[in-house]
Structure formats: structure tokens, C-alpha cells
């Protein structure tokens, strides 16, 4: 999302008194030139006190994505601002009756939010490894995009970030009719056939919302 889009979302939430949930786990996974991550909280504060004193916002981050990729540690955090005191009390109550996250996940999250800084012995190695991981992900994103666009009947937009491709597939009318005969969405039918005949597992785009008459799948 660009900054203008985020400002519009914040303004809408302010007008309608909505609670904003900002999933920012892919903030390091930005590949396209000219694109950058924008923090909802940062923009909220820059929009002035009328917004940052009133808009309820929860921001999420995780060790599972980014350059870390530590999915098994189950580490993450949620920061909430401007939450109504009664709601905050219920949230604290909910957290109090749940088991705590694994210690290893908490330790990993602590390292993510407190990385090595210039002057520390491990800083240069940290930057080297971080850039290596992100550069490799960017290369894989470009390779995925290029390969999809070589396949007849598939079109893939530039992969700007995250870890997924969401190409559009052009399904022949006979296949659409067969999908309907099986009482399946055409993209679900496509994905099931792909799995059965090749062993490749992808997720149908109908689960994410798409324009009627268009079909997609998501691949990691």
C-alpha cells in the first residue's frame, strides 16, 4: 500500500469510528524499486492529534516472515493504541487465562525488535545475512513472475513484496462448465486438477476475493 492509500484508510476509520488492524508482518519483504513499507502507526501520528488521539489501532508483527522466516518458533507481538479502557481490560483478561507463548518464540521476537546496531561486533554479519536472505527472496519473486508469464493462459503482475504470487488464470469455457457440473468454483476445480495431475498444491483465488468472472490462484 502506498502512503495515500493508508491515509485514506485511517481517515475512513476515524470517520466511522472503526478499530484498525494492521498486519505488518511483511514489512521487510519489499522488492520492487520505488516501493517501501509504511507503518500505520507512524502515518497515524503524522496525520495530527485529531487522528492519533482517537483512532484505535492494533499493529502486528511476527518472526515467521521477513528475513527471519522462523515459522516454528511461533513468535509475534501486537501493539494496541487508543484502545477503550473497558475493551483493554477484557483483552488483558483474555491474555491472562491463556498459556504463554513458547520461551523460544519470545526470545526470537526480542532479537527481531532489538537487532544488532552499528558498533556492535555482530552488526556487519547481521546486515550481510539479512541482505542475502532478502536479495534471494527478491530474485525468486522475479523468477516466479517471469516463469508464470511464459505459460499460455497465465498472467502474473509484478511481485512487489511478501512471499506469494497471485497469478490470473484464463480457464476455457468447457472447463468452467465441467467445474459447475462438479459444483465447484472454476479456480478450485483448476487447483484440484493441478494437484491430482502434477502434485503441485496452490490455493484458489476465490478464497481471497476476486472480480466476478476472473480466476486466480495463490502460490508461496
PDB file of C-alpha atoms in Angstrom:
ATOM      1  CA  UNK A   1       0.000   0.000   0.000  1.00  0.00           C
ATOM      2  CA  UNK A   2       1.231   3.494  -0.738  1.00  0.00           C
ATOM      3  CA  UNK A   3       1.059   6.273   1.816  1.00  0.00           C
ATOM      4  CA  UNK A   4      -2.015   7.927   0.285  1.00  0.00           C
ATOM      5  CA  UNK A   5      -3.970   4.669   0.477  1.00  0.00           C
ATOM      6  CA  UNK A   6      -3.066   4.233   4.158  1.00  0.00           C
ATOM      7  CA  UNK A   7      -4.073   7.823   4.930  1.00  0.00           C
ATOM      8  CA  UNK A   8      -7.454   7.196   3.288  1.00  0.00           C
ATOM      9  CA  UNK A   9      -7.963   4.025   5.344  1.00  0.00           C
ATOM     10  CA  UNK A  10      -7.084   5.874   8.560  1.00  0.00           C
ATOM     11  CA  UNK A  11      -9.408   8.752   7.675  1.00  0.00           C
ATOM     12  CA  UNK A  12     -12.246   6.310   6.959  1.00  0.00           C
ATOM     13  CA  UNK A  13     -11.638   4.523  10.289  1.00  0.00           C
ATOM     14  CA  UNK A  14     -11.647   7.906  12.068  1.00  0.00           C
ATOM     15  CA  UNK A  15     -14.920   8.949  10.405  1.00  0.00           C
ATOM     16  CA  UNK A  16     -16.685   5.644  11.071  1.00  0.00           C
ATOM     17  CA  UNK A  17     -15.078   5.011  14.493  1.00  0.00           C
ATOM     18  CA  UNK A  18     -13.587   1.704  13.366  1.00  0.00           C
ATOM     19  CA  UNK A  19     -10.859  -0.332  15.065  1.00  0.00           C
ATOM     20  CA  UNK A  20      -7.937  -0.685  12.634  1.00  0.00           C
ATOM     21  CA  UNK A  21      -5.990  -3.965  12.465  1.00  0.00           C
ATOM     22  CA  UNK A  22      -2.645  -3.525  10.664  1.00  0.00           C
ATOM     23  CA  UNK A  23      -0.993  -6.798   9.660  1.00  0.00           C
ATOM     24  CA  UNK A  24       2.606  -5.667   9.093  1.00  0.00           C
ATOM     25  CA  UNK A  25       4.437  -8.998   9.137  1.00  0.00           C
ATOM     26  CA  UNK A  26       5.806  -8.465   5.605  1.00  0.00           C
ATOM     27  CA  UNK A  27       7.371  -5.080   6.290  1.00  0.00           C
ATOM     28  CA  UNK A  28      10.851  -6.343   5.323  1.00  0.00           C
ATOM     29  CA  UNK A  29       9.654  -8.205   2.226  1.00  0.00           C
ATOM     30  CA  UNK A  30       9.507  -5.294  -0.227  1.00  0.00           C
ATOM     31  CA  UNK A  31      11.183  -5.958  -3.576  1.00  0.00           C
ATOM     32  CA  UNK A  32      10.008  -3.546  -6.270  1.00  0.00           C
ATOM     33  CA  UNK A  33      12.067  -0.457  -6.945  1.00  0.00           C
ATOM     34  CA  UNK A  34      10.303   2.638  -5.637  1.00  0.00           C
ATOM     35  CA  UNK A  35       8.159   0.661  -3.184  1.00  0.00           C
ATOM     36  CA  UNK A  36       8.611   0.900   0.568  1.00  0.00           C
ATOM     37  CA  UNK A  37       6.946  -0.154   3.795  1.00  0.00           C
ATOM     38  CA  UNK A  38       4.773   2.452   5.537  1.00  0.00           C
ATOM     39  CA  UNK A  39       3.897   1.977   9.195  1.00  0.00           C
ATOM     40  CA  UNK A  40       0.232   2.609  10.001  1.00  0.00           C
ATOM     41  CA  UNK A  41       1.200   3.911  13.438  1.00  0.00           C
ATOM     42  CA  UNK A  42       3.803   6.314  12.037  1.00  0.00           C
ATOM     43  CA  UNK A  43       1.409   7.728   9.452  1.00  0.00           C
ATOM     44  CA  UNK A  44      -1.358   7.944  12.057  1.00  0.00           C
ATOM     45  CA  UNK A  45       0.866  10.143  14.230  1.00  0.00           C
ATOM     46  CA  UNK A  46       1.955  12.263  11.282  1.00  0.00           C
ATOM     47  CA  UNK A  47      -1.690  12.975  10.398  1.00  0.00           C
ATOM     48  CA  UNK A  48      -2.058  15.004  13.594  1.00  0.00           C
ATOM     49  CA  UNK A  49      -3.599  14.753  17.080  1.00  0.00           C
ATOM     50  CA  UNK A  50      -7.177  14.617  15.804  1.00  0.00           C
ATOM     51  CA  UNK A  51      -6.303  11.214  14.389  1.00  0.00           C
ATOM     52  CA  UNK A  52      -3.599   9.804  16.681  1.00  0.00           C
ATOM     53  CA  UNK A  53      -5.573  10.629  19.824  1.00  0.00           C
ATOM     54  CA  UNK A  54      -8.750   8.948  18.606  1.00  0.00           C
ATOM     55  CA  UNK A  55      -8.172   6.124  16.110  1.00  0.00           C
ATOM     56  CA  UNK A  56      -7.914   2.691  17.730  1.00  0.00           C
ATOM     57  CA  UNK A  57      -5.101   0.749  16.079  1.00  0.00           C
ATOM     58  CA  UNK A  58      -3.550  -2.687  16.580  1.00  0.00           C
ATOM     59  CA  UNK A  59      -0.278  -3.412  14.752  1.00  0.00           C
ATOM     60  CA  UNK A  60       1.009  -6.970  14.297  1.00  0.00           C
ATOM     61  CA  UNK A  61       4.483  -8.344  13.599  1.00  0.00           C
ATOM     62  CA  UNK A  62       5.952 -11.847  13.609  1.00  0.00           C
ATOM     63  CA  UNK A  63       9.171 -13.864  13.492  1.00  0.00           C
ATOM     64  CA  UNK A  64       7.589 -16.103  10.851  1.00  0.00           C
ATOM     65  CA  UNK A  65       8.022 -13.776   7.859  1.00  0.00           C
ATOM     66  CA  UNK A  66      10.513 -11.118   6.776  1.00  0.00           C
ATOM     67  CA  UNK A  67      14.169 -12.105   6.648  1.00  0.00           C
ATOM     68  CA  UNK A  68      13.713 -14.250   9.769  1.00  0.00           C
ATOM     69  CA  UNK A  69      11.423 -16.976   8.452  1.00  0.00           C
ATOM     70  CA  UNK A  70      11.245 -18.644  11.863  1.00  0.00           C
ATOM     71  CA  UNK A  71       7.728 -20.058  11.493  1.00  0.00           C
ATOM     72  CA  UNK A  72       8.214 -22.850  14.018  1.00  0.00           C
ATOM     73  CA  UNK A  73       9.031 -20.509  16.897  1.00  0.00           C
ATOM     74  CA  UNK A  74       5.515 -19.011  16.900  1.00  0.00           C
ATOM     75  CA  UNK A  75       6.842 -15.614  17.948  1.00  0.00           C
ATOM     76  CA  UNK A  76       4.931 -12.381  17.438  1.00  0.00           C
ATOM     77  CA  UNK A  77       3.518  -9.280  19.057  1.00  0.00           C
ATOM     78  CA  UNK A  78       0.553  -6.950  18.946  1.00  0.00           C
ATOM     79  CA  UNK A  79       0.790  -3.263  19.842  1.00  0.00           C
ATOM     80  CA  UNK A  80      -2.516  -1.517  20.571  1.00  0.00           C
ATOM     81  CA  UNK A  81      -3.046   2.234  20.899  1.00  0.00           C
ATOM     82  CA  UNK A  82      -6.124   4.255  21.924  1.00  0.00           C
ATOM     83  CA  UNK A  83      -7.989   1.128  22.981  1.00  0.00           C
ATOM     84  CA  UNK A  84     -11.088   1.834  25.097  1.00  0.00           C
ATOM     85  CA  UNK A  85     -10.253   1.065  28.779  1.00  0.00           C
ATOM     86  CA  UNK A  86     -13.090  -1.458  29.127  1.00  0.00           C
ATOM     87  CA  UNK A  87     -12.012  -3.287  25.979  1.00  0.00           C
ATOM     88  CA  UNK A  88      -8.388  -3.216  27.126  1.00  0.00           C
ATOM     89  CA  UNK A  89      -9.462  -4.784  30.417  1.00  0.00           C
ATOM     90  CA  UNK A  90     -11.178  -7.614  28.549  1.00  0.00           C
ATOM     91  CA  UNK A  91      -8.094  -8.095  26.370  1.00  0.00           C
ATOM     92  CA  UNK A  92      -5.822  -8.330  29.423  1.00  0.00           C
ATOM     93  CA  UNK A  93      -8.265 -10.799  30.992  1.00  0.00           C
ATOM     94  CA  UNK A  94      -8.218 -12.917  27.842  1.00  0.00           C
ATOM     95  CA  UNK A  95      -4.416 -12.944  27.735  1.00  0.00           C
ATOM     96  CA  UNK A  96      -4.253 -13.813  31.428  1.00  0.00           C
ATOM     97  CA  UNK A  97      -6.193 -17.058  31.042  1.00  0.00           C
ATOM     98  CA  UNK A  98      -4.219 -18.324  28.042  1.00  0.00           C
ATOM     99  CA  UNK A  99      -0.954 -20.229  28.080  1.00  0.00           C
ATOM    100  CA  UNK A 100       2.041 -18.015  27.392  1.00  0.00           C
ATOM    101  CA  UNK A 101       3.890 -18.338  24.061  1.00  0.00           C
ATOM    102  CA  UNK A 102       6.952 -20.614  23.953  1.00  0.00           C
ATOM    103  CA  UNK A 103      10.056 -19.064  25.519  1.00  0.00           C
ATOM    104  CA  UNK A 104      11.992 -19.685  22.293  1.00  0.00           C
ATOM    105  CA  UNK A 105       9.426 -17.639  20.341  1.00  0.00           C
ATOM    106  CA  UNK A 106       9.613 -14.790  22.840  1.00  0.00           C
ATOM    107  CA  UNK A 107      13.425 -14.840  22.631  1.00  0.00           C
ATOM    108  CA  UNK A 108      13.311 -14.776  18.818  1.00  0.00           C
ATOM    109  CA  UNK A 109      10.874 -11.852  18.856  1.00  0.00           C
ATOM    110  CA  UNK A 110      13.139  -9.966  21.269  1.00  0.00           C
ATOM    111  CA  UNK A 111      16.025 -10.351  18.819  1.00  0.00           C
ATOM    112  CA  UNK A 112      13.852  -9.108  15.936  1.00  0.00           C
ATOM    113  CA  UNK A 113      12.831  -5.914  17.745  1.00  0.00           C
ATOM    114  CA  UNK A 114      16.333  -5.400  19.183  1.00  0.00           C
ATOM    115  CA  UNK A 115      18.686  -6.269  16.304  1.00  0.00           C
ATOM    116  CA  UNK A 116      22.441  -5.586  16.347  1.00  0.00           C
ATOM    117  CA  UNK A 117      23.280  -1.896  15.938  1.00  0.00           C
ATOM    118  CA  UNK A 118      26.284  -0.136  14.366  1.00  0.00           C
ATOM    119  CA  UNK A 119      29.342  -0.516  16.562  1.00  0.00           C
ATOM    120  CA  UNK A 120      28.422  -3.958  17.861  1.00  0.00           C
ATOM    121  CA  UNK A 121      30.625  -6.881  16.893  1.00  0.00           C
ATOM    122  CA  UNK A 122      27.860  -8.836  15.160  1.00  0.00           C
ATOM    123  CA  UNK A 123      26.364  -5.898  13.241  1.00  0.00           C
ATOM    124  CA  UNK A 124      28.221  -6.369   9.933  1.00  0.00           C
ATOM    125  CA  UNK A 125      27.475 -10.103   9.871  1.00  0.00           C
ATOM    126  CA  UNK A 126      23.819  -9.431  10.703  1.00  0.00           C
ATOM    127  CA  UNK A 127      23.447  -6.951   7.826  1.00  0.00           C
ATOM    128  CA  UNK A 128      25.256  -9.309   5.447  1.00  0.00           C
ATOM    129  CA  UNK A 129      22.975 -12.240   6.258  1.00  0.00           C
ATOM    130  CA  UNK A 130      19.808 -10.111   6.290  1.00  0.00           C
ATOM    131  CA  UNK A 131      20.554  -8.620   2.867  1.00  0.00           C
ATOM    132  CA  UNK A 132      21.457 -12.045   1.483  1.00  0.00           C
ATOM    133  CA  UNK A 133      18.109 -13.518   2.539  1.00  0.00           C
ATOM    134  CA  UNK A 134      16.071 -10.584   1.204  1.00  0.00           C
ATOM    135  CA  UNK A 135      18.027 -10.433  -2.073  1.00  0.00           C
ATOM    136  CA  UNK A 136      17.446 -14.140  -2.647  1.00  0.00           C
ATOM    137  CA  UNK A 137      13.723 -13.722  -1.969  1.00  0.00           C
ATOM    138  CA  UNK A 138      13.613 -10.820  -4.446  1.00  0.00           C
ATOM    139  CA  UNK A 139      15.320 -12.963  -7.108  1.00  0.00           C
ATOM    140  CA  UNK A 140      12.860 -15.792  -6.503  1.00  0.00           C
ATOM    141  CA  UNK A 141       9.949 -13.351  -6.768  1.00  0.00           C
ATOM    142  CA  UNK A 142      11.200 -12.089 -10.148  1.00  0.00           C
ATOM    143  CA  UNK A 143      11.874 -15.631 -11.375  1.00  0.00           C
ATOM    144  CA  UNK A 144       8.377 -16.728 -10.339  1.00  0.00           C
ATOM    145  CA  UNK A 145       6.803 -13.763 -12.125  1.00  0.00           C
ATOM    146  CA  UNK A 146       8.819 -14.344 -15.309  1.00  0.00           C
ATOM    147  CA  UNK A 147       8.113 -18.085 -15.428  1.00  0.00           C
ATOM    148  CA  UNK A 148       4.370 -17.651 -14.933  1.00  0.00           C
ATOM    149  CA  UNK A 149       4.220 -15.081 -17.722  1.00  0.00           C
ATOM    150  CA  UNK A 150       5.816 -17.583 -20.108  1.00  0.00           C
ATOM    151  CA  UNK A 151       2.940 -20.032 -19.612  1.00  0.00           C
ATOM    152  CA  UNK A 152      -0.013 -19.623 -22.025  1.00  0.00           C
ATOM    153  CA  UNK A 153      -3.207 -18.832 -20.144  1.00  0.00           C
ATOM    154  CA  UNK A 154      -1.474 -17.360 -17.093  1.00  0.00           C
ATOM    155  CA  UNK A 155      -0.707 -13.711 -16.345  1.00  0.00           C
ATOM    156  CA  UNK A 156       1.243 -12.599 -13.285  1.00  0.00           C
ATOM    157  CA  UNK A 157       1.544  -8.974 -12.183  1.00  0.00           C
ATOM    158  CA  UNK A 158       4.893  -7.750 -10.789  1.00  0.00           C
ATOM    159  CA  UNK A 159       5.539  -9.226  -7.338  1.00  0.00           C
ATOM    160  CA  UNK A 160       6.161  -6.168  -5.190  1.00  0.00           C
ATOM    161  CA  UNK A 161       6.581  -7.911  -1.853  1.00  0.00           C
ATOM    162  CA  UNK A 162       5.583 -10.619   0.647  1.00  0.00           C
ATOM    163  CA  UNK A 163       6.143 -14.288  -0.237  1.00  0.00           C
ATOM    164  CA  UNK A 164       3.278 -15.043  -2.607  1.00  0.00           C
ATOM    165  CA  UNK A 165       2.313 -14.869  -6.259  1.00  0.00           C
ATOM    166  CA  UNK A 166      -1.342 -14.379  -7.239  1.00  0.00           C
ATOM    167  CA  UNK A 167      -1.427 -15.010 -10.999  1.00  0.00           C
ATOM    168  CA  UNK A 168      -4.569 -14.781 -13.062  1.00  0.00           C
ATOM    169  CA  UNK A 169      -5.564 -17.921 -14.934  1.00  0.00           C
ATOM    170  CA  UNK A 170      -7.705 -17.943 -18.052  1.00  0.00           C
ATOM    171  CA  UNK A 171      -9.879 -21.063 -17.838  1.00  0.00           C
ATOM    172  CA  UNK A 172     -11.538 -22.406 -21.034  1.00  0.00           C
ATOM    173  CA  UNK A 173     -15.330 -22.352 -21.115  1.00  0.00           C
ATOM    174  CA  UNK A 174     -15.550 -26.167 -21.261  1.00  0.00           C
ATOM    175  CA  UNK A 175     -13.505 -26.437 -18.066  1.00  0.00           C
ATOM    176  CA  UNK A 176     -15.768 -23.863 -16.403  1.00  0.00           C
ATOM    177  CA  UNK A 177     -18.814 -25.916 -17.403  1.00  0.00           C
ATOM    178  CA  UNK A 178     -17.205 -29.088 -16.027  1.00  0.00           C
ATOM    179  CA  UNK A 179     -16.406 -27.297 -12.762  1.00  0.00           C
ATOM    180  CA  UNK A 180     -20.043 -26.237 -12.432  1.00  0.00           C
ATOM    181  CA  UNK A 181     -21.133 -29.812 -13.110  1.00  0.00           C
ATOM    182  CA  UNK A 182     -18.990 -30.853 -10.137  1.00  0.00           C
ATOM    183  CA  UNK A 183     -20.461 -27.971  -8.094  1.00  0.00           C
ATOM    184  CA  UNK A 184     -17.039 -26.395  -7.717  1.00  0.00           C
ATOM    185  CA  UNK A 185     -15.722 -22.886  -8.322  1.00  0.00           C
ATOM    186  CA  UNK A 186     -13.709 -22.909 -11.575  1.00  0.00           C
ATOM    187  CA  UNK A 187     -10.466 -21.912  -9.849  1.00  0.00           C
ATOM    188  CA  UNK A 188     -10.980 -24.591  -7.173  1.00  0.00           C
ATOM    189  CA  UNK A 189     -11.536 -27.133  -9.965  1.00  0.00           C
ATOM    190  CA  UNK A 190      -8.327 -25.941 -11.650  1.00  0.00           C
ATOM    191  CA  UNK A 191      -6.327 -26.198  -8.424  1.00  0.00           C
ATOM    192  CA  UNK A 192      -7.632 -29.686  -7.640  1.00  0.00           C
ATOM    193  CA  UNK A 193      -6.780 -30.901 -11.139  1.00  0.00           C
ATOM    194  CA  UNK A 194      -3.314 -29.362 -10.810  1.00  0.00           C
ATOM    195  CA  UNK A 195      -2.778 -31.180  -7.512  1.00  0.00           C
ATOM    196  CA  UNK A 196      -4.087 -34.514  -8.802  1.00  0.00           C
ATOM    197  CA  UNK A 197      -2.124 -34.479 -12.058  1.00  0.00           C
ATOM    198  CA  UNK A 198       1.153 -32.816 -11.015  1.00  0.00           C
ATOM    199  CA  UNK A 199       1.334 -32.874  -7.213  1.00  0.00           C
ATOM    200  CA  UNK A 200       1.593 -29.071  -7.159  1.00  0.00           C
ATOM    201  CA  UNK A 201      -0.503 -27.549  -4.375  1.00  0.00           C
ATOM    202  CA  UNK A 202      -1.806 -23.984  -4.789  1.00  0.00           C
ATOM    203  CA  UNK A 203      -4.702 -22.093  -3.193  1.00  0.00           C
ATOM    204  CA  UNK A 204      -7.723 -20.988  -5.289  1.00  0.00           C
ATOM    205  CA  UNK A 205      -8.177 -17.250  -5.585  1.00  0.00           C
ATOM    206  CA  UNK A 206     -11.877 -17.421  -4.777  1.00  0.00           C
ATOM    207  CA  UNK A 207     -10.886 -17.708  -1.124  1.00  0.00           C
ATOM    208  CA  UNK A 208      -9.354 -14.232  -1.202  1.00  0.00           C
ATOM    209  CA  UNK A 209     -11.941 -12.264  -3.141  1.00  0.00           C
ATOM    210  CA  UNK A 210     -11.659 -11.545  -6.847  1.00  0.00           C
ATOM    211  CA  UNK A 211     -13.661  -9.867  -9.564  1.00  0.00           C
ATOM    212  CA  UNK A 212     -16.530 -11.967 -10.833  1.00  0.00           C
ATOM    213  CA  UNK A 213     -15.543 -13.791 -13.990  1.00  0.00           C
ATOM    214  CA  UNK A 214     -11.822 -13.695 -13.203  1.00  0.00           C
ATOM    215  CA  UNK A 215      -9.851 -16.586 -11.740  1.00  0.00           C
ATOM    216  CA  UNK A 216      -6.584 -16.776  -9.835  1.00  0.00           C
ATOM    217  CA  UNK A 217      -4.539 -18.961  -7.555  1.00  0.00           C
ATOM    218  CA  UNK A 218      -2.027 -18.167  -4.842  1.00  0.00           C
ATOM    219  CA  UNK A 219       1.377 -19.797  -4.677  1.00  0.00           C
ATOM    220  CA  UNK A 220       4.004 -19.427  -1.970  1.00  0.00           C
TER     221      UNK A 220
END
